[in-house]
Coordinates of C-alpha atoms in Angstrom, one line a residue:
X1 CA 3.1 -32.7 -74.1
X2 CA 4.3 -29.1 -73.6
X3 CA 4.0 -26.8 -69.8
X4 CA 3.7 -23.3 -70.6
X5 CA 4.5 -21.8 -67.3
X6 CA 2.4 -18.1 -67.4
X7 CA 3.4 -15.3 -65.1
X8 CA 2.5 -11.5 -65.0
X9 CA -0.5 -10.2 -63.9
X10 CA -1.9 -8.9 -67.7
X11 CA -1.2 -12.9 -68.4
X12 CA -2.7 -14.7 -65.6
X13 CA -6.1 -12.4 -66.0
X14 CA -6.1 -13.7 -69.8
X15 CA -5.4 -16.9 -69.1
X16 CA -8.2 -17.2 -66.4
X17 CA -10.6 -15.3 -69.6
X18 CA -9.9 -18.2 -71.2
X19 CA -11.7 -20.2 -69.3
X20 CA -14.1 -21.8 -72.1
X21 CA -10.8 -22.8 -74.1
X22 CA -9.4 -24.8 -71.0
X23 CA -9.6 -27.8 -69.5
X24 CA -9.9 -28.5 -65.6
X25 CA -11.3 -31.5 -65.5
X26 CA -8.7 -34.1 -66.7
X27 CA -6.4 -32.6 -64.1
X28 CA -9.1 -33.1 -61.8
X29 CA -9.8 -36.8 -62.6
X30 CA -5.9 -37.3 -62.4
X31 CA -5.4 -35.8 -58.8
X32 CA -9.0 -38.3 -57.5
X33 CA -7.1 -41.6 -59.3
X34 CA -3.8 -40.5 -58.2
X35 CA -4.1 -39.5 -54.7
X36 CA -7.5 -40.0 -53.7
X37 CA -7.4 -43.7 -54.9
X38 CA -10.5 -43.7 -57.0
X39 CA -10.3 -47.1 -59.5
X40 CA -9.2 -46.4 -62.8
X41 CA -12.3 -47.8 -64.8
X42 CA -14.0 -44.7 -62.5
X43 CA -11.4 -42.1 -63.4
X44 CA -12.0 -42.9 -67.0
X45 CA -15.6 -42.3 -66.5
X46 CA -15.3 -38.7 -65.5
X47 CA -12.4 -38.0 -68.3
X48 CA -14.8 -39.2 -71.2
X49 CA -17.1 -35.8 -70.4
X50 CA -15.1 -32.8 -72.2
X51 CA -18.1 -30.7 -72.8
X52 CA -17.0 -28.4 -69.7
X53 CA -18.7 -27.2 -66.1
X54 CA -21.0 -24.5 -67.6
X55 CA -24.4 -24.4 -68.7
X56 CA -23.4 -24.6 -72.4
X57 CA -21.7 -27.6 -73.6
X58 CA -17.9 -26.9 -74.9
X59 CA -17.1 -30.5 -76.3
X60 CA -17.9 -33.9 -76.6
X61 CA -20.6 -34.7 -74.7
X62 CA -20.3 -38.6 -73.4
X63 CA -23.1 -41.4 -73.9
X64 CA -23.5 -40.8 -69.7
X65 CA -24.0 -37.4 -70.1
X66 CA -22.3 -34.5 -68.2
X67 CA -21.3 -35.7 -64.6
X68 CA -19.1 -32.5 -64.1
X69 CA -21.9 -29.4 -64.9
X70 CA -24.2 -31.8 -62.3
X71 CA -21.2 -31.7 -60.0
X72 CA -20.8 -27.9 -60.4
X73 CA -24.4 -27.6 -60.3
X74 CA -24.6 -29.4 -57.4
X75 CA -21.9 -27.4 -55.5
X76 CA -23.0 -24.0 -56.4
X77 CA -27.0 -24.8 -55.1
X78 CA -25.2 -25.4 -51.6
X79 CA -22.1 -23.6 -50.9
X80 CA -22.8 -20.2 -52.4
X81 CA -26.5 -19.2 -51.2
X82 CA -26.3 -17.1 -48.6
X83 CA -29.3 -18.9 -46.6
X84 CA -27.5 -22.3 -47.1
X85 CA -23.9 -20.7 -45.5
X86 CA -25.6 -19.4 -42.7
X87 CA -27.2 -22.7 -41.8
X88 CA -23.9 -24.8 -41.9
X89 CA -21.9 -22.0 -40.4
X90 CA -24.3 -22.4 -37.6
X91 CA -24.0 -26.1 -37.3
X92 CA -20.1 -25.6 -37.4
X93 CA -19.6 -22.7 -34.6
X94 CA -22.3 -25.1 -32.3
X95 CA -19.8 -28.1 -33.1
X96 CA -16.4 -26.4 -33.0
X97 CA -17.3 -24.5 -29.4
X98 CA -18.7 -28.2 -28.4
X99 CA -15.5 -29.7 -29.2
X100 CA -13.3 -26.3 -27.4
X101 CA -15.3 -27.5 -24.1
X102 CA -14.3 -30.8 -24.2
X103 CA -10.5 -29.6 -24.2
X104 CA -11.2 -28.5 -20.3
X105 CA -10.6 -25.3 -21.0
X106 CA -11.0 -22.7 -18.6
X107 CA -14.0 -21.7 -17.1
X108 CA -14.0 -18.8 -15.6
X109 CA -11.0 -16.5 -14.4
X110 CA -8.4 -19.2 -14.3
X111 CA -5.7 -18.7 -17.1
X112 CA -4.1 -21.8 -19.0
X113 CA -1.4 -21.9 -21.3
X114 CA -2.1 -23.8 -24.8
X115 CA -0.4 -23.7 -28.0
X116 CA -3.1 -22.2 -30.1
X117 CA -2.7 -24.1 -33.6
X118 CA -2.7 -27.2 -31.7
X119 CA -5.7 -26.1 -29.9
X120 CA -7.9 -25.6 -32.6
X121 CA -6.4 -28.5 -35.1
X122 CA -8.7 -31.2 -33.6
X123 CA -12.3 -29.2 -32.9
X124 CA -12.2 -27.4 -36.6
X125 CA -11.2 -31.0 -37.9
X126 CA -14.1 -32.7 -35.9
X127 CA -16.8 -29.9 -36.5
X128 CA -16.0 -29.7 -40.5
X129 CA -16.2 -33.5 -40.5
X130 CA -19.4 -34.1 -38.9
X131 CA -20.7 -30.7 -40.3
X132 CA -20.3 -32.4 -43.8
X133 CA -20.5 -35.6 -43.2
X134 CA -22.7 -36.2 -39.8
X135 CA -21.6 -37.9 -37.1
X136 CA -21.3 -41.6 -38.6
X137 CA -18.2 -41.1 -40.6
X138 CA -16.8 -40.5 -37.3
X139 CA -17.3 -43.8 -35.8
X140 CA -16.3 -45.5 -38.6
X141 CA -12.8 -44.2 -38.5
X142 CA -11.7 -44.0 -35.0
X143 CA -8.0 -42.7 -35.9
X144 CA -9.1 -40.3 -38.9
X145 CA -7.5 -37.1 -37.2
X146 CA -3.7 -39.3 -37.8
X147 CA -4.9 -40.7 -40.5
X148 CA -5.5 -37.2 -42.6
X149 CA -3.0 -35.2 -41.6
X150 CA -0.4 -38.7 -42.2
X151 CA -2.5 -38.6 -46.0
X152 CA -2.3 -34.7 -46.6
X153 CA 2.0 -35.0 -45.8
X154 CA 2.4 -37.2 -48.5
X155 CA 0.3 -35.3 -51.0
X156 CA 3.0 -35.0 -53.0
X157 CA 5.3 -37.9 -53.3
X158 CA 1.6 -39.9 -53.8
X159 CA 0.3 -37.5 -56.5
X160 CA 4.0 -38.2 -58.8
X161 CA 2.6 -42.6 -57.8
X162 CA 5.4 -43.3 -55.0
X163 CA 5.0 -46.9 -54.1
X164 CA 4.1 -47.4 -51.2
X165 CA 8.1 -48.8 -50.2
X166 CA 8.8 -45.3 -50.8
X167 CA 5.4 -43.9 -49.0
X168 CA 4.0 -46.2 -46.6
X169 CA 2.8 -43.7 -43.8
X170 CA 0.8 -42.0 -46.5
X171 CA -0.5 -45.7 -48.2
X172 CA -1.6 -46.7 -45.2
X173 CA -3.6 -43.8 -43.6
X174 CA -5.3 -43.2 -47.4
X175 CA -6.1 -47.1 -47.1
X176 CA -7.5 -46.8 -43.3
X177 CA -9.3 -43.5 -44.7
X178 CA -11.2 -45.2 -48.1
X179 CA -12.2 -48.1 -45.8
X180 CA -14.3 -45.7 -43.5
X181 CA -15.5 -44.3 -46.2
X182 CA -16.6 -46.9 -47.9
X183 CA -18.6 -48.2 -44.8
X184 CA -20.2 -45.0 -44.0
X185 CA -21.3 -44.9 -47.6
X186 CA -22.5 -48.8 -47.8
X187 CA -24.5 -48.2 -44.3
X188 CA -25.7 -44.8 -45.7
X189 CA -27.3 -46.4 -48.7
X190 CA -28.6 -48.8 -46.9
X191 CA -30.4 -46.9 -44.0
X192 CA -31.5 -43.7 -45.8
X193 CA -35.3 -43.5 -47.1
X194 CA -34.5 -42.6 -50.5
X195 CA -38.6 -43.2 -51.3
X196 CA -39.5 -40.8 -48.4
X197 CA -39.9 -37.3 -50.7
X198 CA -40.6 -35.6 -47.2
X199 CA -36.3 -36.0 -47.1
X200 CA -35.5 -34.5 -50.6
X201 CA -35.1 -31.1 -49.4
X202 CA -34.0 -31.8 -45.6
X203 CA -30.9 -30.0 -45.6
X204 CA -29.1 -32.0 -42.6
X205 CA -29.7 -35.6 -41.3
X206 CA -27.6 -37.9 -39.3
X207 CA -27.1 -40.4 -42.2
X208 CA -25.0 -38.1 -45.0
X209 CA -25.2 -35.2 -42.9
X210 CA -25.1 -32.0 -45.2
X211 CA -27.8 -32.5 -48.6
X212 CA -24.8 -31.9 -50.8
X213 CA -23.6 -35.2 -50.0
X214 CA -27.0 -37.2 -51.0
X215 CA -27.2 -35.2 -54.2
X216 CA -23.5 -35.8 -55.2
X217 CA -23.8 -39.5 -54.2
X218 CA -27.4 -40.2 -56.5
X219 CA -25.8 -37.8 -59.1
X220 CA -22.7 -40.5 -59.5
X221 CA -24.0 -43.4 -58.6
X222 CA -26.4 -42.3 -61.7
X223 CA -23.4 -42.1 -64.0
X224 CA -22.2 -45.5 -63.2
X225 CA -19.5 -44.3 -61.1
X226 CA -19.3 -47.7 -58.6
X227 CA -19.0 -48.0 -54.9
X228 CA -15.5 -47.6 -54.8
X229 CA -14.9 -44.6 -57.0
X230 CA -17.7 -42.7 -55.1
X231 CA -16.2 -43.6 -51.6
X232 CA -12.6 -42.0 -53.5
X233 CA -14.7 -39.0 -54.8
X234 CA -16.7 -38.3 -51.3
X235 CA -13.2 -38.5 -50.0
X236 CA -12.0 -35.8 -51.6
X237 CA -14.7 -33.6 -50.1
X238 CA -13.6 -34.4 -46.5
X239 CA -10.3 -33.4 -47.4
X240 CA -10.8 -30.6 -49.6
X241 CA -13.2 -29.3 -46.5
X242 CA -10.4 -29.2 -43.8
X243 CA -7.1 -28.9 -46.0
X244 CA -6.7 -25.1 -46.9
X245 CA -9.5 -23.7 -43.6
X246 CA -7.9 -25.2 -40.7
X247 CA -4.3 -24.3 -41.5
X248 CA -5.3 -21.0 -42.6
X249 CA -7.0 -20.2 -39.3
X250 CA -3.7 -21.1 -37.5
X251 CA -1.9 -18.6 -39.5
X252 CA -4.8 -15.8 -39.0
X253 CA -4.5 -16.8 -35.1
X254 CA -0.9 -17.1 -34.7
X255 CA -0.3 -13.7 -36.8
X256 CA -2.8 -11.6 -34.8
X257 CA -1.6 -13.4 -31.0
X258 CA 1.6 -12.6 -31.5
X259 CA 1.4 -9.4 -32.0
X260 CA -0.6 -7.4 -28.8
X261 CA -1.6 -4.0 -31.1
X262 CA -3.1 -6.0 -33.5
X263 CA -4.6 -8.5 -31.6
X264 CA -6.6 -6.1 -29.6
X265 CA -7.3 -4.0 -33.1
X266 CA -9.1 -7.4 -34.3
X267 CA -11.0 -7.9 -31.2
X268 CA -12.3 -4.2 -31.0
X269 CA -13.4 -4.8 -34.7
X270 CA -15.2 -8.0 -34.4
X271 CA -17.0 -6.8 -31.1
X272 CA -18.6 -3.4 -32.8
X273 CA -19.4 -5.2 -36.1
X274 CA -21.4 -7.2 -33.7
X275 CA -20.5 -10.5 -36.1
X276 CA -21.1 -13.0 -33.5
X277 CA -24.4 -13.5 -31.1
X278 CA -26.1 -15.6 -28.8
X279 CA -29.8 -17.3 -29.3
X280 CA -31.2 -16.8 -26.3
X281 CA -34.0 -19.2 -27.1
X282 CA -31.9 -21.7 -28.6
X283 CA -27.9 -21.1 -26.6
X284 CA -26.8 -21.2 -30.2
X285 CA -23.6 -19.0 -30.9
X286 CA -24.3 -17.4 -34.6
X287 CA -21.7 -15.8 -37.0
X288 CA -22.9 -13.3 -39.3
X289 CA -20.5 -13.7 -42.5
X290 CA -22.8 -10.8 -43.9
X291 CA -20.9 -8.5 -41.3
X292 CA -17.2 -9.4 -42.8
X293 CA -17.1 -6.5 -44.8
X294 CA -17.6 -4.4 -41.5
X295 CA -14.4 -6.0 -40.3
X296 CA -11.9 -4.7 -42.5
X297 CA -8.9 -4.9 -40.6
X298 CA -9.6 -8.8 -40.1
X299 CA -10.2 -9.4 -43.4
X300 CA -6.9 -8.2 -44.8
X301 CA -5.2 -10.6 -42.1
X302 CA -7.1 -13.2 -43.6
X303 CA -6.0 -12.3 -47.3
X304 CA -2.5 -11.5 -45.8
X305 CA -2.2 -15.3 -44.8
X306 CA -3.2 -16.3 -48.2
X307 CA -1.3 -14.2 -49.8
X308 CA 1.7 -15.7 -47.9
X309 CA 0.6 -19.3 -47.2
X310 CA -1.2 -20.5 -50.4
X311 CA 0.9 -22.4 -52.2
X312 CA -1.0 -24.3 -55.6
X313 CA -0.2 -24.5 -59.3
X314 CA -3.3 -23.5 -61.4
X315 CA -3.3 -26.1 -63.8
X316 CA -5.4 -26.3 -66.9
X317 CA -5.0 -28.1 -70.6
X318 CA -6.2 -26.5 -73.9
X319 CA -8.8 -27.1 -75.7
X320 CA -8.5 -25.0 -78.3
X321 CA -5.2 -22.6 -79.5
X322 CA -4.6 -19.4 -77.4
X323 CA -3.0 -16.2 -77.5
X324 CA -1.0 -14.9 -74.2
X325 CA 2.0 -12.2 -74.8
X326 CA 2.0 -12.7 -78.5
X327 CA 2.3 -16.1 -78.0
X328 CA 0.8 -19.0 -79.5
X329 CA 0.0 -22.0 -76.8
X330 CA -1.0 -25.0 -78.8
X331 CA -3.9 -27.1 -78.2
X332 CA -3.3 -30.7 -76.0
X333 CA -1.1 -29.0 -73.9
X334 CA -1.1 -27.6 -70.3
X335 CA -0.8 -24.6 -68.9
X336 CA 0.4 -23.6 -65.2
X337 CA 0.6 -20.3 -63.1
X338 CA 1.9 -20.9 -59.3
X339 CA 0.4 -18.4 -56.9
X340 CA 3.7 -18.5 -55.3
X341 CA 4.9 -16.6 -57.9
X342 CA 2.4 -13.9 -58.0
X343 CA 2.3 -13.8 -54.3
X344 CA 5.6 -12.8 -53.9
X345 CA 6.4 -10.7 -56.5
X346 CA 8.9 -7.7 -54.9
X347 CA 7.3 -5.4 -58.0
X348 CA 3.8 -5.5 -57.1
X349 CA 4.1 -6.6 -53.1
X350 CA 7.2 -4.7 -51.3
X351 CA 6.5 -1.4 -50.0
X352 CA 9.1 0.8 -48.5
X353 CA 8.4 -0.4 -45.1
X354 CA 6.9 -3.7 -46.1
X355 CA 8.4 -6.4 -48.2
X356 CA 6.7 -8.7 -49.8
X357 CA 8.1 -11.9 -47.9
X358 CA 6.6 -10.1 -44.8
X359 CA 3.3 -10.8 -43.3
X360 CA 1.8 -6.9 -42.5
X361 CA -2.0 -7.1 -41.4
X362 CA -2.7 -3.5 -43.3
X363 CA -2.0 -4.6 -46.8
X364 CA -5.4 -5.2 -48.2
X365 CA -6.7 -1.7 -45.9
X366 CA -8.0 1.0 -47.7
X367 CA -5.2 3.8 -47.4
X368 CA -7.4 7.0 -46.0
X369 CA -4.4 9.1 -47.2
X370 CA -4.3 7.4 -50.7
X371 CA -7.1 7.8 -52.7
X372 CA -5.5 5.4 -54.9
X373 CA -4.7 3.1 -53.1
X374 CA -7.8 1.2 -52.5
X375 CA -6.3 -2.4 -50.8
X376 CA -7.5 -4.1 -53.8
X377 CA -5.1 -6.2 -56.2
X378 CA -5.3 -6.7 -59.9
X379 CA -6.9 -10.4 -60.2
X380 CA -3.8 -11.8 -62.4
X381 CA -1.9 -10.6 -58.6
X382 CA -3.6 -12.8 -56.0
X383 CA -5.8 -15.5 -57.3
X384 CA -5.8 -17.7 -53.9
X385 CA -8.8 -20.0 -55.2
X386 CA -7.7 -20.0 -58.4
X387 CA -9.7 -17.9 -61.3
X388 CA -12.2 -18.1 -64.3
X389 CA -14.7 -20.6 -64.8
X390 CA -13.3 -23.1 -62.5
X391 CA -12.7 -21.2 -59.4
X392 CA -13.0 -22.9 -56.3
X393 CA -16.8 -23.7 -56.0
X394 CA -15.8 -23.7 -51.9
X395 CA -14.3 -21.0 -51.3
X396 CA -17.1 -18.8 -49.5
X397 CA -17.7 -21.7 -47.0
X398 CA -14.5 -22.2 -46.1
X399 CA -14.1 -18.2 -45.8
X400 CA -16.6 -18.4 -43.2
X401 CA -15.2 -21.0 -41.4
X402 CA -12.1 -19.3 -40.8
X403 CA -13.5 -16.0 -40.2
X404 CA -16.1 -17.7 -37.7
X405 CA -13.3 -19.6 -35.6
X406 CA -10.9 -16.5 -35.4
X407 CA -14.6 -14.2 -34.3
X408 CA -16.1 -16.6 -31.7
X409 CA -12.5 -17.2 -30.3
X410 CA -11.4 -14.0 -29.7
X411 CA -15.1 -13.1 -28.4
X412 CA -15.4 -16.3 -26.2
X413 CA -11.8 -16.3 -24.8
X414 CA -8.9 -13.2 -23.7
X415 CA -5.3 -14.1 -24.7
X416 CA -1.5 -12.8 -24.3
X417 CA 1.3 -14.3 -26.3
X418 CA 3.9 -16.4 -24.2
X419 CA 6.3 -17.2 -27.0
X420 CA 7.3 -19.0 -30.3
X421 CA 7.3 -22.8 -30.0
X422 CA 9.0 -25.3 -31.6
X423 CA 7.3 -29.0 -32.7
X424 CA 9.1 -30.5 -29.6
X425 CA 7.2 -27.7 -27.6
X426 CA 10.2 -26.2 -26.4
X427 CA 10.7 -21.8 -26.5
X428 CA 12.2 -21.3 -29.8
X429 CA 13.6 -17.5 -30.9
X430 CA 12.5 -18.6 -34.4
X431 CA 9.4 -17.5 -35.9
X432 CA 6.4 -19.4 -37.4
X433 CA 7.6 -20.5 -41.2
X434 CA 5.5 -22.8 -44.1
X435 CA 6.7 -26.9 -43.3
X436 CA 8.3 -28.8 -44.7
X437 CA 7.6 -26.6 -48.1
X438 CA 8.9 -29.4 -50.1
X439 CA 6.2 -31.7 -49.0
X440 CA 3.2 -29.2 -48.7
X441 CA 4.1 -27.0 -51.6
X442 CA 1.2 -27.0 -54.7
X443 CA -1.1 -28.4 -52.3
X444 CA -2.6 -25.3 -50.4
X445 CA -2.4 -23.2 -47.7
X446 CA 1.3 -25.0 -45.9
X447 CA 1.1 -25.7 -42.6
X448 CA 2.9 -23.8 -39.9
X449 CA 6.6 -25.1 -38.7
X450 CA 6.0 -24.4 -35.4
X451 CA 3.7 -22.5 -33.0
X452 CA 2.9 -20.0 -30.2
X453 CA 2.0 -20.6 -26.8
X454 CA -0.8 -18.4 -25.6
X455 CA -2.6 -18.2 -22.0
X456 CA -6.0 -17.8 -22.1
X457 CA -9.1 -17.5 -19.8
X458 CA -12.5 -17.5 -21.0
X459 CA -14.7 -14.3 -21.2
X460 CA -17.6 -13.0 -23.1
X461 CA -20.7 -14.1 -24.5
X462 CA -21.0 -17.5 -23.6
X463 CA -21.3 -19.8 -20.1
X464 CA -18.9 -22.9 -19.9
X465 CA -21.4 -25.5 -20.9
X466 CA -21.2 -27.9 -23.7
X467 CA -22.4 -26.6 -26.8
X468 CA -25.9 -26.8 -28.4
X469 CA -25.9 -28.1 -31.6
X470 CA -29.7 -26.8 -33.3
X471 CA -31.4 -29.9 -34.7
X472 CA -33.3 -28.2 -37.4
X473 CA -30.4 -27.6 -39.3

């Protein structure tokens, strides 16, 4: 098999237009048996349907039918209506500030010192978790928050098969990981009413939490994927949920603290767009992801950090033959296009004052000055969640997430940068930088090297008391 390595903006967009000539799905079956553990005799199961994600079938359909447009289908019903955001953004905010609380963090004019990406690594993890998932995946796996981030370091060496000789942090926590997994699934089926129709449409319970889960796990199980390739695929959803948001908050947070102009640019935004509120009949802390677009300035800091931070290769195989550059790329093969690439490309990035391997909050602004300059990029330029038909399904959840944790942070609590900090937690003169790149590269947004130490006192909206989560969620 040939790679045909694609690069250039006029490229990429023609590559992602050729969506219904592509295949994702093979790559994705690969990555679930590979790294998430899912048994071959499963893997096989979702390879054998090449008709395609769309409504309209583009190959072969198999005997079971099409597992991956019910999967798509699925995933689109709950993570891109707006109604259905709101209500687990909700959820999340109540969780994550629940979880903030239980740090002892200050409550009232006192000041403490934290480093902030290791302040938030454990509440977002927890939140998006039982957000998902409910609270019983929880207390099956007691040690999850090692566990995952022991898993997501050895992304890599375990997607390329390492033996576990070679790999045996990363073995071990994906073992410890399937086998809560796998309970929480087995007591799921076992406790949930699936007869009571008064729970079809319920969109959280304390079983499977979120509905997307029940639906993904009656859609499979239909399909004859077994126990054990459904606990590999559900998985894959607690991971994908917290791999990409919660390191990408860090680098929102850390780029804004350490920088006192922009950090109190942000927080004058956030407060006028009015973006975050209190219930006063409920205590529930809401953000309004309707009001982004009212908070420019934040949002390009956001894009800025994925710009700089997201590092995957989007893969595909042909289908058919294609044309790109005058070039024919032949059918069985694959094709890849690292964001990297695009991302840091000195032609389309650098500016006089900014080059591209520079984070600079303003690049995605609207110039006033420039009429031409709109803060937009061509789509073959930045293509964070990837492009065409098989763009990332979550991408608008885990927007809001990010967005909601810098908002209600920066509302709840006042902060001044101390200084850079080093993993032994020592002052450092070295800045923030992706680690371990060789680990974490092609697998999202890379975590930070390091971090900043920040004092902060609590202000704002809301009272030091533990966090309401709304039940009717």
């Amino acid at each position: 098999m040939r790679v045909y390595l694609i690069t250039g903006s006029s490229n990429v967009q023609k590559f992602f237009r050729s969506s219904k000539s592509l295949i994702f799905e093979n790559f994705v079956a690969n990555v679930t048996e590979m790294i998430l553990g899912m048994p071959a005799a499963d893997a096989q199961i979702l390879r054998e349907d090449s008709s395609g994600r769309g409504a309209v079938p583009l190959g072969a359909v198999s005997e079971r039918g099409r597992i991956w447009h019910k999967i798509v289908e699925i995933s689109h019903s709950n993570l891109h209506d707006r109604k259905s955001l709101s209500l687990l953004a909700t959820r999340w905010i109540s969780k994550f500030l629940q979880e903030v609380d239980a740090l002892h963090t200050p409550s009232g004019e006192e000041w403490v010192e934290a480093p902030i990406y290791g302040f938030i690594r454990g509440p977002m993890l927890r939140a998006s978790v039982s957000t998902i998932l409910g609270p019983r995946w929880l207390e099956e796996c007691p040690t999850f928050e090692r566990d995952l981030w022991a898993f997501d370091g050895a992304f890599l060496k375990l997607l390329i098969g390492a033996p576990r000789f070679l790999c045996r942090k990363g073995w071990d926590a994906r073992k410890n990981l399937l086998s809560a997994t796998k309970r929480w699934l087995a007591r799921g089926w076992e406790d949930f009413d699936w007869q009571d129709e008064k729970m079809k449409d319920v969109v959280w319970e304390v079983i499977f939490g979120h509905k997307i889960v029940r639906e993904r796990e009656m859609a499979l199980r239909e399909y004859g994927v077994s126990l054990d390739g459904r606990t590999a695929f559900e998985f894959g959803l607690i991971w994908a949920s917290v791999i990409n948001s919660i390191p990408a908050t860090g680098w929102v947070l850390i780029e804004i603290l350490r920088d006192p102009e922009l950090y109190r640019r942000v927080r004058a935004e956030i407060v006028v767009a009015g973006a975050v509120t209190i219930d006063k009949s409920t205590g529930a802390t809401h953000f309004d992801g309707a009001k982004a677009a009212s908070m420019p300035l934040l949002q390009s800091v956001y894009q800025e950090c994925l710009r700089l931070y997201m590092s995957i290769p989007v893969v595909r195989s042909l289908r058919n033959d294609i044309e790109i550059d005058g070039y024919i790329l032949r059918a069985g093969n694959a094709i890849i296009t690292p964001t990297y690439l695009a991302h840091h490309n000195p032609s389309v990035w650098s500016t006089p004052d900014h080059p591209a391997h520079a984070f600079w909050a303003d690049r995605f602004m609207r110039n006033s000055n420039d009429p031409n300059e709109s803060g937009k990029k061509d789509p073959g330029d930045y293509f964070p969640f990837g492009g065409g038909l098989n763009i990332c399904p979550g991408r608008h959840r885990g927007k809001d997430e990010i967005l909601a944790a810098v908002a209600v942070l920066l509302t709840n609590f006042e902060f001044e940068f101390v200084s850079h900090i080093g993993q032994n937690g020592r002052p450092t003169a070295q800045e923030p930088g992706p680690l371990n790149i060789e680990n974490y590269q092609s697998r999202g947004v890379v975590q930070p090297d390091r971090d900043i130490l920040v004092r902060m006192r609590r202000v704002g909206l809301r009272k030091r008391e533990v966090g309401h989560v709304p039940s009717g969620l």
